[in-house]
Amino acid sequence: MSARPGTALITGASGGIGAVYADRLAKRGYDLVLVARDRARMEAVSDRLKGVGSKIEILVADLTKENDLSAVEARLGMGDISLLVNNAGMSLKGSLLENGGAEISKIIALNITAPARLAATAAKAFVKTGQGAVINISSVLALAPERYDGVYSGSKSFLLNLSQSMTAHYSGQGLYTQAVLPGATRTELWERSGKDIDSFPIEMGSEQEQCGIVR
Ligand SMILES: NC(=O)c1ccc[n+]([C@@H]2O[C@H](COP(=O)([O-])OP(=O)(O)OC[C@H]3O[C@@H](n4cnc5c(N)ncnc54)[C@H](OP(=O)(O)O)[C@@H]3O)[C@@H](O)[C@H]2O)c1
């Protein structure tokens, strides 16, 4: 029997793409640390995976809050995590012109500050042991700023840039970094931001369950 691959910490694991990662990784033998704000929904994800054989831990955290983000950094730094999936993210409700400082700061905190800090914490731990992986969920919009508001697409460009830089600097030290650029995917992100997924061309779209995990 082959050894289990380790423990994956997934942010935004209470629904959408993050819950699909939880499902796929558990079925590949990973133990999981699920991170999001909604405990009940993470428990539902965990319940669906009963019988798969993975240990599943739930860590409730609002990644836009300093104390919660620090707690997730501390969990990552405990030394038993081998894979970080930086997935939690949001989109603005309305356009750049319709949002104020609080909303812009919040999306930057969730889409840029949190994944950058978690990637840095994971990278330090993984480089020390000479192995580990970081998956950053970017977006196809990182390459198409004209199609969306630039705060969201810019946050996704940031993750693509960060991933490329991490690969360039640390792949030789055992750190594998992957940027994932999903097309429009039918999840609650659209509803939460009051936008219509069907306004996107079909060739840019997919269903939540079609998210591939490539490695
Ligand atoms: N859907 C798309 O078309 C699409 C396309 C390309 C890229 N993406 C990216 O894919 C990732 C996942 O998005 P999704 O479509 O699956 O969206 P989703 O269904 O809205 O899920 C977002 C996840 O992030 C969590 N989250 C939101 N705010 C949070 C906060 N402040 N602190 C901690 N967790 C928080 C949510 O959980 P709680 O509410 O429980 O906290 C949820 O688990 C995002 O980074 C998004 O930008 C999505």
PDB file of C-alpha atoms and ligand atoms in Angstrom:
ATOM      1  CA  MET A   1       0.000   0.000   0.000  1.00  0.00           C
ATOM      2  CA  SER A   2       1.442   3.420  -0.963  1.00  0.00           C
ATOM      3  CA  ALA A   3       2.036   6.172   1.647  1.00  0.00           C
ATOM      4  CA  ARG A   4      -0.599   8.877   2.001  1.00  0.00           C
ATOM      5  CA  PRO A   5       0.398  12.135   0.261  1.00  0.00           C
ATOM      6  CA  GLY A   6       0.067  14.354   3.342  1.00  0.00           C
ATOM      7  CA  THR A   7      -2.229  17.150   4.467  1.00  0.00           C
ATOM      8  CA  ALA A   8      -3.690  19.871   2.245  1.00  0.00           C
ATOM      9  CA  LEU A   9      -4.884  23.196   3.664  1.00  0.00           C
ATOM     10  CA  ILE A  10      -7.589  24.650   1.422  1.00  0.00           C
ATOM     11  CA  THR A  11      -8.908  28.190   1.856  1.00  0.00           C
ATOM     12  CA  GLY A  12     -12.467  28.910   0.780  1.00  0.00           C
ATOM     13  CA  ALA A  13     -13.318  25.243   1.270  1.00  0.00           C
ATOM     14  CA  SER A  14     -16.946  25.714   2.318  1.00  0.00           C
ATOM     15  CA  GLY A  15     -18.283  25.764  -1.249  1.00  0.00           C
ATOM     16  CA  GLY A  16     -17.565  26.352  -4.913  1.00  0.00           C
ATOM     17  CA  ILE A  17     -14.173  25.469  -6.362  1.00  0.00           C
ATOM     18  CA  GLY A  18     -12.621  24.997  -2.898  1.00  0.00           C
ATOM     19  CA  ALA A  19     -15.128  22.276  -1.999  1.00  0.00           C
ATOM     20  CA  VAL A  20     -14.347  20.532  -5.295  1.00  0.00           C
ATOM     21  CA  TYR A  21     -10.638  20.613  -4.388  1.00  0.00           C
ATOM     22  CA  ALA A  22     -11.510  19.150  -0.968  1.00  0.00           C
ATOM     23  CA  ASP A  23     -13.401  16.324  -2.637  1.00  0.00           C
ATOM     24  CA  ARG A  24     -10.725  15.547  -5.242  1.00  0.00           C
ATOM     25  CA  LEU A  25      -7.794  15.774  -2.828  1.00  0.00           C
ATOM     26  CA  ALA A  26      -9.476  13.610  -0.180  1.00  0.00           C
ATOM     27  CA  LYS A  27     -10.139  11.017  -2.875  1.00  0.00           C
ATOM     28  CA  ARG A  28      -6.423  11.136  -3.738  1.00  0.00           C
ATOM     29  CA  GLY A  29      -5.595  10.284  -0.128  1.00  0.00           C
ATOM     30  CA  TYR A  30      -4.903  13.708   1.376  1.00  0.00           C
ATOM     31  CA  ASP A  31      -5.925  14.644   4.891  1.00  0.00           C
ATOM     32  CA  LEU A  32      -7.507  18.103   4.866  1.00  0.00           C
ATOM     33  CA  VAL A  33      -7.614  21.365   6.777  1.00  0.00           C
ATOM     34  CA  LEU A  34     -10.671  23.263   5.540  1.00  0.00           C
ATOM     35  CA  VAL A  35     -10.623  27.045   6.012  1.00  0.00           C
ATOM     36  CA  ALA A  36     -13.541  29.471   5.520  1.00  0.00           C
ATOM     37  CA  ARG A  37     -15.995  31.496   7.597  1.00  0.00           C
ATOM     38  CA  ASP A  38     -19.007  29.165   7.537  1.00  0.00           C
ATOM     39  CA  ARG A  39     -18.453  26.212   9.883  1.00  0.00           C
ATOM     40  CA  ALA A  40     -21.760  24.497   9.044  1.00  0.00           C
ATOM     41  CA  ARG A  41     -20.958  24.399   5.345  1.00  0.00           C
ATOM     42  CA  MET A  42     -17.472  23.037   6.001  1.00  0.00           C
ATOM     43  CA  GLU A  43     -19.032  20.361   8.218  1.00  0.00           C
ATOM     44  CA  ALA A  44     -21.299  19.461   5.306  1.00  0.00           C
ATOM     45  CA  VAL A  45     -18.244  19.154   3.017  1.00  0.00           C
ATOM     46  CA  SER A  46     -16.578  16.979   5.658  1.00  0.00           C
ATOM     47  CA  ASP A  47     -19.710  14.818   6.081  1.00  0.00           C
ATOM     48  CA  ARG A  48     -19.883  14.179   2.346  1.00  0.00           C
ATOM     49  CA  LEU A  49     -16.330  12.840   2.543  1.00  0.00           C
ATOM     50  CA  LYS A  50     -17.008  10.426   5.395  1.00  0.00           C
ATOM     51  CA  GLY A  51     -15.889   7.008   4.296  1.00  0.00           C
ATOM     52  CA  VAL A  52     -13.066   8.326   2.109  1.00  0.00           C
ATOM     53  CA  GLY A  53     -10.632   7.777   4.966  1.00  0.00           C
ATOM     54  CA  SER A  54      -9.174  11.294   5.261  1.00  0.00           C
ATOM     55  CA  LYS A  55      -8.737  13.124   8.536  1.00  0.00           C
ATOM     56  CA  ILE A  56     -10.580  16.431   8.145  1.00  0.00           C
ATOM     57  CA  GLU A  57     -10.004  19.453  10.351  1.00  0.00           C
ATOM     58  CA  ILE A  58     -12.124  22.589  10.198  1.00  0.00           C
ATOM     59  CA  LEU A  59     -10.590  25.985  10.834  1.00  0.00           C
ATOM     60  CA  VAL A  60     -13.075  28.854  10.887  1.00  0.00           C
ATOM     61  CA  ALA A  61     -11.398  32.051   9.717  1.00  0.00           C
ATOM     62  CA  ASP A  62     -12.290  35.301   8.044  1.00  0.00           C
ATOM     63  CA  LEU A  63      -9.136  35.853   6.011  1.00  0.00           C
ATOM     64  CA  THR A  64      -9.739  39.610   5.858  1.00  0.00           C
ATOM     65  CA  LYS A  65      -9.276  39.786   9.655  1.00  0.00           C
ATOM     66  CA  GLU A  66      -5.752  40.010  11.039  1.00  0.00           C
ATOM     67  CA  ASN A  67      -6.260  37.631  13.984  1.00  0.00           C
ATOM     68  CA  ASP A  68      -7.897  34.954  11.855  1.00  0.00           C
ATOM     69  CA  LEU A  69      -5.266  35.228   9.120  1.00  0.00           C
ATOM     70  CA  SER A  70      -2.516  34.941  11.737  1.00  0.00           C
ATOM     71  CA  ALA A  71      -4.195  31.805  13.103  1.00  0.00           C
ATOM     72  CA  VAL A  72      -4.156  30.216   9.639  1.00  0.00           C
ATOM     73  CA  GLU A  73      -0.499  31.202   9.202  1.00  0.00           C
ATOM     74  CA  ALA A  74       0.233  29.557  12.547  1.00  0.00           C
ATOM     75  CA  ARG A  75      -1.601  26.378  11.472  1.00  0.00           C
ATOM     76  CA  LEU A  76       0.366  26.300   8.206  1.00  0.00           C
ATOM     77  CA  GLY A  77       3.609  26.735  10.102  1.00  0.00           C
ATOM     78  CA  MET A  78       3.006  23.684  12.333  1.00  0.00           C
ATOM     79  CA  GLY A  79       4.954  21.560   9.883  1.00  0.00           C
ATOM     80  CA  ASP A  80       2.455  18.842   8.888  1.00  0.00           C
ATOM     81  CA  ILE A  81       0.965  20.561   5.805  1.00  0.00           C
ATOM     82  CA  SER A  82       2.360  19.535   2.420  1.00  0.00           C
ATOM     83  CA  LEU A  83      -0.048  21.374   0.098  1.00  0.00           C
ATOM     84  CA  LEU A  84      -1.617  24.840   0.305  1.00  0.00           C
ATOM     85  CA  VAL A  85      -4.551  25.646  -1.966  1.00  0.00           C
ATOM     86  CA  ASN A  86      -4.967  29.422  -1.952  1.00  0.00           C
ATOM     87  CA  ASN A  87      -8.521  29.432  -3.236  1.00  0.00           C
ATOM     88  CA  ALA A  88     -10.657  31.842  -1.160  1.00  0.00           C
ATOM     89  CA  GLY A  89     -11.595  34.859  -3.212  1.00  0.00           C
ATOM     90  CA  MET A  90     -14.340  37.308  -3.994  1.00  0.00           C
ATOM     91  CA  SER A  91     -15.437  39.690  -6.687  1.00  0.00           C
ATOM     92  CA  LEU A  92     -16.709  43.235  -6.284  1.00  0.00           C
ATOM     93  CA  LYS A  93     -20.441  43.850  -6.346  1.00  0.00           C
ATOM     94  CA  GLY A  94     -20.805  46.318  -9.181  1.00  0.00           C
ATOM     95  CA  SER A  95     -18.079  48.188 -10.994  1.00  0.00           C
ATOM     96  CA  LEU A  96     -15.034  50.123  -9.828  1.00  0.00           C
ATOM     97  CA  LEU A  97     -17.121  53.313  -9.872  1.00  0.00           C
ATOM     98  CA  GLU A  98     -19.789  51.760  -7.652  1.00  0.00           C
ATOM     99  CA  ASN A  99     -17.476  50.676  -4.811  1.00  0.00           C
ATOM    100  CA  GLY A 100     -15.985  52.593  -1.928  1.00  0.00           C
ATOM    101  CA  GLY A 101     -12.803  52.259   0.096  1.00  0.00           C
ATOM    102  CA  ALA A 102     -14.112  49.559   2.439  1.00  0.00           C
ATOM    103  CA  GLU A 103     -15.092  47.225  -0.405  1.00  0.00           C
ATOM    104  CA  ILE A 104     -11.844  47.795  -2.318  1.00  0.00           C
ATOM    105  CA  SER A 105      -9.779  47.176   0.825  1.00  0.00           C
ATOM    106  CA  LYS A 106     -11.738  43.987   1.537  1.00  0.00           C
ATOM    107  CA  ILE A 107     -11.226  42.419  -1.885  1.00  0.00           C
ATOM    108  CA  ILE A 108      -7.520  43.281  -1.760  1.00  0.00           C
ATOM    109  CA  ALA A 109      -7.274  41.771   1.740  1.00  0.00           C
ATOM    110  CA  LEU A 110      -8.935  38.521   0.631  1.00  0.00           C
ATOM    111  CA  ASN A 111      -7.596  38.162  -2.925  1.00  0.00           C
ATOM    112  CA  ILE A 112      -4.066  39.534  -2.455  1.00  0.00           C
ATOM    113  CA  THR A 113      -2.913  40.007   1.154  1.00  0.00           C
ATOM    114  CA  ALA A 114      -4.184  36.681   2.516  1.00  0.00           C
ATOM    115  CA  PRO A 115      -2.904  34.424  -0.291  1.00  0.00           C
ATOM    116  CA  ALA A 116       0.450  36.241  -0.406  1.00  0.00           C
ATOM    117  CA  ARG A 117       0.957  35.814   3.339  1.00  0.00           C
ATOM    118  CA  LEU A 118      -0.160  32.192   3.305  1.00  0.00           C
ATOM    119  CA  ALA A 119       2.034  31.440   0.265  1.00  0.00           C
ATOM    120  CA  ALA A 120       5.011  32.994   2.056  1.00  0.00           C
ATOM    121  CA  THR A 121       4.375  31.006   5.232  1.00  0.00           C
ATOM    122  CA  ALA A 122       3.961  27.764   3.291  1.00  0.00           C
ATOM    123  CA  ALA A 123       6.989  28.469   1.092  1.00  0.00           C
ATOM    124  CA  LYS A 124       9.227  28.979   4.132  1.00  0.00           C
ATOM    125  CA  ALA A 125       8.070  25.687   5.657  1.00  0.00           C
ATOM    126  CA  PHE A 126       8.309  23.751   2.373  1.00  0.00           C
ATOM    127  CA  VAL A 127      11.751  25.068   1.421  1.00  0.00           C
ATOM    128  CA  LYS A 128      12.984  24.079   4.888  1.00  0.00           C
ATOM    129  CA  THR A 129      11.869  20.462   4.385  1.00  0.00           C
ATOM    130  CA  GLY A 130      12.672  20.447   0.673  1.00  0.00           C
ATOM    131  CA  GLN A 131       9.129  19.539  -0.396  1.00  0.00           C
ATOM    132  CA  GLY A 132       5.631  20.911  -0.675  1.00  0.00           C
ATOM    133  CA  ALA A 133       3.270  22.570  -3.112  1.00  0.00           C
ATOM    134  CA  VAL A 134       1.278  25.785  -3.374  1.00  0.00           C
ATOM    135  CA  ILE A 135      -1.685  26.095  -5.719  1.00  0.00           C
ATOM    136  CA  ASN A 136      -2.860  29.649  -6.323  1.00  0.00           C
ATOM    137  CA  ILE A 137      -6.326  29.989  -7.813  1.00  0.00           C
ATOM    138  CA  SER A 138      -5.971  32.878 -10.224  1.00  0.00           C
ATOM    139  CA  SER A 139      -8.379  33.376 -13.152  1.00  0.00           C
ATOM    140  CA  VAL A 140      -8.399  33.594 -16.913  1.00  0.00           C
ATOM    141  CA  LEU A 141      -9.274  37.253 -16.256  1.00  0.00           C
ATOM    142  CA  ALA A 142      -5.659  37.749 -15.141  1.00  0.00           C
ATOM    143  CA  LEU A 143      -4.969  37.755 -18.878  1.00  0.00           C
ATOM    144  CA  ALA A 144      -8.070  39.672 -19.960  1.00  0.00           C
ATOM    145  CA  PRO A 145      -8.377  42.849 -17.873  1.00  0.00           C
ATOM    146  CA  GLU A 146     -10.673  44.453 -20.431  1.00  0.00           C
ATOM    147  CA  ARG A 147     -13.421  41.919 -19.635  1.00  0.00           C
ATOM    148  CA  TYR A 148     -13.989  42.734 -15.934  1.00  0.00           C
ATOM    149  CA  ASP A 149     -13.255  45.216 -13.173  1.00  0.00           C
ATOM    150  CA  GLY A 150      -9.551  45.724 -12.797  1.00  0.00           C
ATOM    151  CA  VAL A 151      -9.396  45.261  -9.034  1.00  0.00           C
ATOM    152  CA  TYR A 152     -10.564  41.651  -9.389  1.00  0.00           C
ATOM    153  CA  SER A 153      -8.601  40.875 -12.548  1.00  0.00           C
ATOM    154  CA  GLY A 154      -5.580  42.705 -11.105  1.00  0.00           C
ATOM    155  CA  SER A 155      -5.754  40.577  -7.953  1.00  0.00           C
ATOM    156  CA  LYS A 156      -5.728  37.501 -10.157  1.00  0.00           C
ATOM    157  CA  SER A 157      -2.752  38.852 -12.167  1.00  0.00           C
ATOM    158  CA  PHE A 158      -0.984  39.326  -8.850  1.00  0.00           C
ATOM    159  CA  LEU A 159      -1.445  35.623  -8.052  1.00  0.00           C
ATOM    160  CA  LEU A 160      -0.221  34.597 -11.493  1.00  0.00           C
ATOM    161  CA  ASN A 161       2.841  36.829 -11.123  1.00  0.00           C
ATOM    162  CA  LEU A 162       3.503  35.548  -7.590  1.00  0.00           C
ATOM    163  CA  SER A 163       3.250  31.939  -8.800  1.00  0.00           C
ATOM    164  CA  GLN A 164       5.659  32.506 -11.673  1.00  0.00           C
ATOM    165  CA  SER A 165       8.123  34.211  -9.379  1.00  0.00           C
ATOM    166  CA  MET A 166       7.861  31.427  -6.766  1.00  0.00           C
ATOM    167  CA  THR A 167       8.519  28.855  -9.476  1.00  0.00           C
ATOM    168  CA  ALA A 168      11.516  30.805 -10.764  1.00  0.00           C
ATOM    169  CA  HIS A 169      13.038  31.254  -7.315  1.00  0.00           C
ATOM    170  CA  TYR A 170      12.141  28.148  -5.335  1.00  0.00           C
ATOM    171  CA  SER A 171      11.386  25.202  -7.632  1.00  0.00           C
ATOM    172  CA  GLY A 172      15.008  24.118  -7.229  1.00  0.00           C
ATOM    173  CA  GLN A 173      14.463  23.947  -3.456  1.00  0.00           C
ATOM    174  CA  GLY A 174      11.619  21.451  -3.608  1.00  0.00           C
ATOM    175  CA  LEU A 175       8.722  23.926  -3.726  1.00  0.00           C
ATOM    176  CA  TYR A 176       6.231  23.223  -6.515  1.00  0.00           C
ATOM    177  CA  THR A 177       3.971  26.169  -7.372  1.00  0.00           C
ATOM    178  CA  GLN A 178       0.977  26.069  -9.668  1.00  0.00           C
ATOM    179  CA  ALA A 179      -1.276  28.895 -10.822  1.00  0.00           C
ATOM    180  CA  VAL A 180      -4.738  27.800 -11.924  1.00  0.00           C
ATOM    181  CA  LEU A 181      -6.636  30.095 -14.287  1.00  0.00           C
ATOM    182  CA  PRO A 182     -10.255  28.905 -14.332  1.00  0.00           C
ATOM    183  CA  GLY A 183     -12.689  30.303 -16.844  1.00  0.00           C
ATOM    184  CA  ALA A 184     -16.112  31.514 -15.667  1.00  0.00           C
ATOM    185  CA  THR A 185     -17.340  28.729 -13.391  1.00  0.00           C
ATOM    186  CA  ARG A 186     -20.908  28.419 -12.145  1.00  0.00           C
ATOM    187  CA  THR A 187     -20.465  29.017  -8.382  1.00  0.00           C
ATOM    188  CA  GLU A 188     -21.933  31.357  -5.764  1.00  0.00           C
ATOM    189  CA  LEU A 189     -19.214  33.927  -6.491  1.00  0.00           C
ATOM    190  CA  TRP A 190     -21.397  35.297  -9.288  1.00  0.00           C
ATOM    191  CA  GLU A 191     -24.529  35.578  -7.180  1.00  0.00           C
ATOM    192  CA  ARG A 192     -22.585  37.093  -4.279  1.00  0.00           C
ATOM    193  CA  SER A 193     -21.258  39.805  -6.562  1.00  0.00           C
ATOM    194  CA  GLY A 194     -24.558  40.387  -8.362  1.00  0.00           C
ATOM    195  CA  LYS A 195     -23.112  39.427 -11.755  1.00  0.00           C
ATOM    196  CA  ASP A 196     -24.463  37.155 -14.477  1.00  0.00           C
ATOM    197  CA  ILE A 197     -22.252  34.247 -15.518  1.00  0.00           C
ATOM    198  CA  ASP A 198     -24.317  33.825 -18.669  1.00  0.00           C
ATOM    199  CA  SER A 199     -23.085  37.206 -19.904  1.00  0.00           C
ATOM    200  CA  PHE A 200     -19.709  35.522 -20.451  1.00  0.00           C
ATOM    201  CA  PRO A 201     -18.992  33.711 -23.707  1.00  0.00           C
ATOM    202  CA  ILE A 202     -19.545  29.964 -23.299  1.00  0.00           C
ATOM    203  CA  GLU A 203     -15.984  29.132 -24.369  1.00  0.00           C
ATOM    204  CA  MET A 204     -14.779  30.916 -21.205  1.00  0.00           C
ATOM    205  CA  GLY A 205     -17.100  28.959 -18.932  1.00  0.00           C
ATOM    206  CA  SER A 206     -17.427  25.683 -17.065  1.00  0.00           C
ATOM    207  CA  GLU A 207     -19.434  24.005 -14.334  1.00  0.00           C
ATOM    208  CA  GLN A 208     -18.067  23.794 -10.792  1.00  0.00           C
ATOM    209  CA  GLU A 209     -17.657  20.009 -10.920  1.00  0.00           C
ATOM    210  CA  GLN A 210     -15.534  20.272 -14.080  1.00  0.00           C
ATOM    211  CA  CYS A 211     -12.656  21.995 -12.258  1.00  0.00           C
ATOM    212  CA  GLY A 212      -9.647  19.889 -13.045  1.00  0.00           C
ATOM    213  CA  ILE A 213      -6.767  19.308 -10.663  1.00  0.00           C
ATOM    214  CA  VAL A 214      -3.601  18.895 -12.642  1.00  0.00           C
ATOM    215  CA  ARG A 215      -0.443  17.634 -11.135  1.00  0.00           C
TER     216      ARG A 215
HETATM  217  N1  LIG B   1     -16.395  31.176 -10.220  1.00  0.00           N
HETATM  218  C1  LIG B   1     -15.625  31.656 -11.220  1.00  0.00           C
HETATM  219  O1  LIG B   1     -16.110  31.956 -12.330  1.00  0.00           O
HETATM  220  C2  LIG B   1     -14.148  31.800 -11.033  1.00  0.00           C
HETATM  221  C3  LIG B   1     -13.346  31.931 -12.175  1.00  0.00           C
HETATM  222  C4  LIG B   1     -11.976  32.083 -11.998  1.00  0.00           C
HETATM  223  C5  LIG B   1     -11.439  32.093 -10.737  1.00  0.00           C
HETATM  224  N2  LIG B   1     -12.247  31.966  -9.651  1.00  0.00           N
HETATM  225  C6  LIG B   1     -11.616  31.996  -8.330  1.00  0.00           C
HETATM  226  O2  LIG B   1     -11.863  30.760  -7.687  1.00  0.00           O
HETATM  227  C7  LIG B   1     -11.817  30.956  -6.268  1.00  0.00           C
HETATM  228  C8  LIG B   1     -13.028  30.304  -5.640  1.00  0.00           C
HETATM  229  O3  LIG B   1     -14.188  30.991  -6.100  1.00  0.00           O
HETATM  230  P1  LIG B   1     -15.605  30.305  -6.263  1.00  0.00           P
HETATM  231  O4  LIG B   1     -16.092  30.637  -7.608  1.00  0.00           O
HETATM  232  O5  LIG B   1     -15.591  28.901  -5.816  1.00  0.00           O
HETATM  233  O6  LIG B   1     -16.428  31.242  -5.251  1.00  0.00           O
HETATM  234  P2  LIG B   1     -17.485  30.930  -4.095  1.00  0.00           P
HETATM  235  O7  LIG B   1     -18.365  29.806  -4.482  1.00  0.00           O
HETATM  236  O8  LIG B   1     -18.070  32.248  -3.762  1.00  0.00           O
HETATM  237  O9  LIG B   1     -16.534  30.430  -2.908  1.00  0.00           O
HETATM  238  C9  LIG B   1     -15.664  31.315  -2.277  1.00  0.00           C
HETATM  239  C10 LIG B   1     -15.076  30.626  -1.059  1.00  0.00           C
HETATM  240  O10 LIG B   1     -14.256  31.580  -0.378  1.00  0.00           O
HETATM  241  C11 LIG B   1     -14.703  31.683   0.978  1.00  0.00           C
HETATM  242  N3  LIG B   1     -14.558  33.042   1.464  1.00  0.00           N
HETATM  243  C12 LIG B   1     -15.170  34.161   0.994  1.00  0.00           C
HETATM  244  N4  LIG B   1     -14.835  35.217   1.738  1.00  0.00           N
HETATM  245  C13 LIG B   1     -13.983  34.753   2.698  1.00  0.00           C
HETATM  246  C14 LIG B   1     -13.316  35.360   3.778  1.00  0.00           C
HETATM  247  N5  LIG B   1     -13.441  36.680   4.042  1.00  0.00           N
HETATM  248  N6  LIG B   1     -12.525  34.598   4.552  1.00  0.00           N
HETATM  249  C15 LIG B   1     -12.398  33.266   4.324  1.00  0.00           C
HETATM  250  N7  LIG B   1     -13.009  32.637   3.316  1.00  0.00           N
HETATM  251  C16 LIG B   1     -13.806  33.379   2.525  1.00  0.00           C
HETATM  252  C17 LIG B   1     -16.170  31.265   0.965  1.00  0.00           C
HETATM  253  O11 LIG B   1     -16.542  30.692   2.208  1.00  0.00           O
HETATM  254  P3  LIG B   1     -17.291  31.426   3.416  1.00  0.00           P
HETATM  255  O12 LIG B   1     -18.373  32.273   2.838  1.00  0.00           O
HETATM  256  O13 LIG B   1     -17.765  30.264   4.246  1.00  0.00           O
HETATM  257  O14 LIG B   1     -16.228  32.198   4.107  1.00  0.00           O
HETATM  258  C18 LIG B   1     -16.131  30.152  -0.090  1.00  0.00           C
HETATM  259  O15 LIG B   1     -15.732  28.937   0.500  1.00  0.00           O
HETATM  260  C19 LIG B   1     -11.748  32.468  -6.043  1.00  0.00           C
HETATM  261  O16 LIG B   1     -10.418  32.844  -5.770  1.00  0.00           O
HETATM  262  C20 LIG B   1     -12.182  33.040  -7.378  1.00  0.00           C
HETATM  263  O17 LIG B   1     -11.636  34.310  -7.613  1.00  0.00           O
HETATM  264  C21 LIG B   1     -13.585  31.807  -9.765  1.00  0.00           C
END
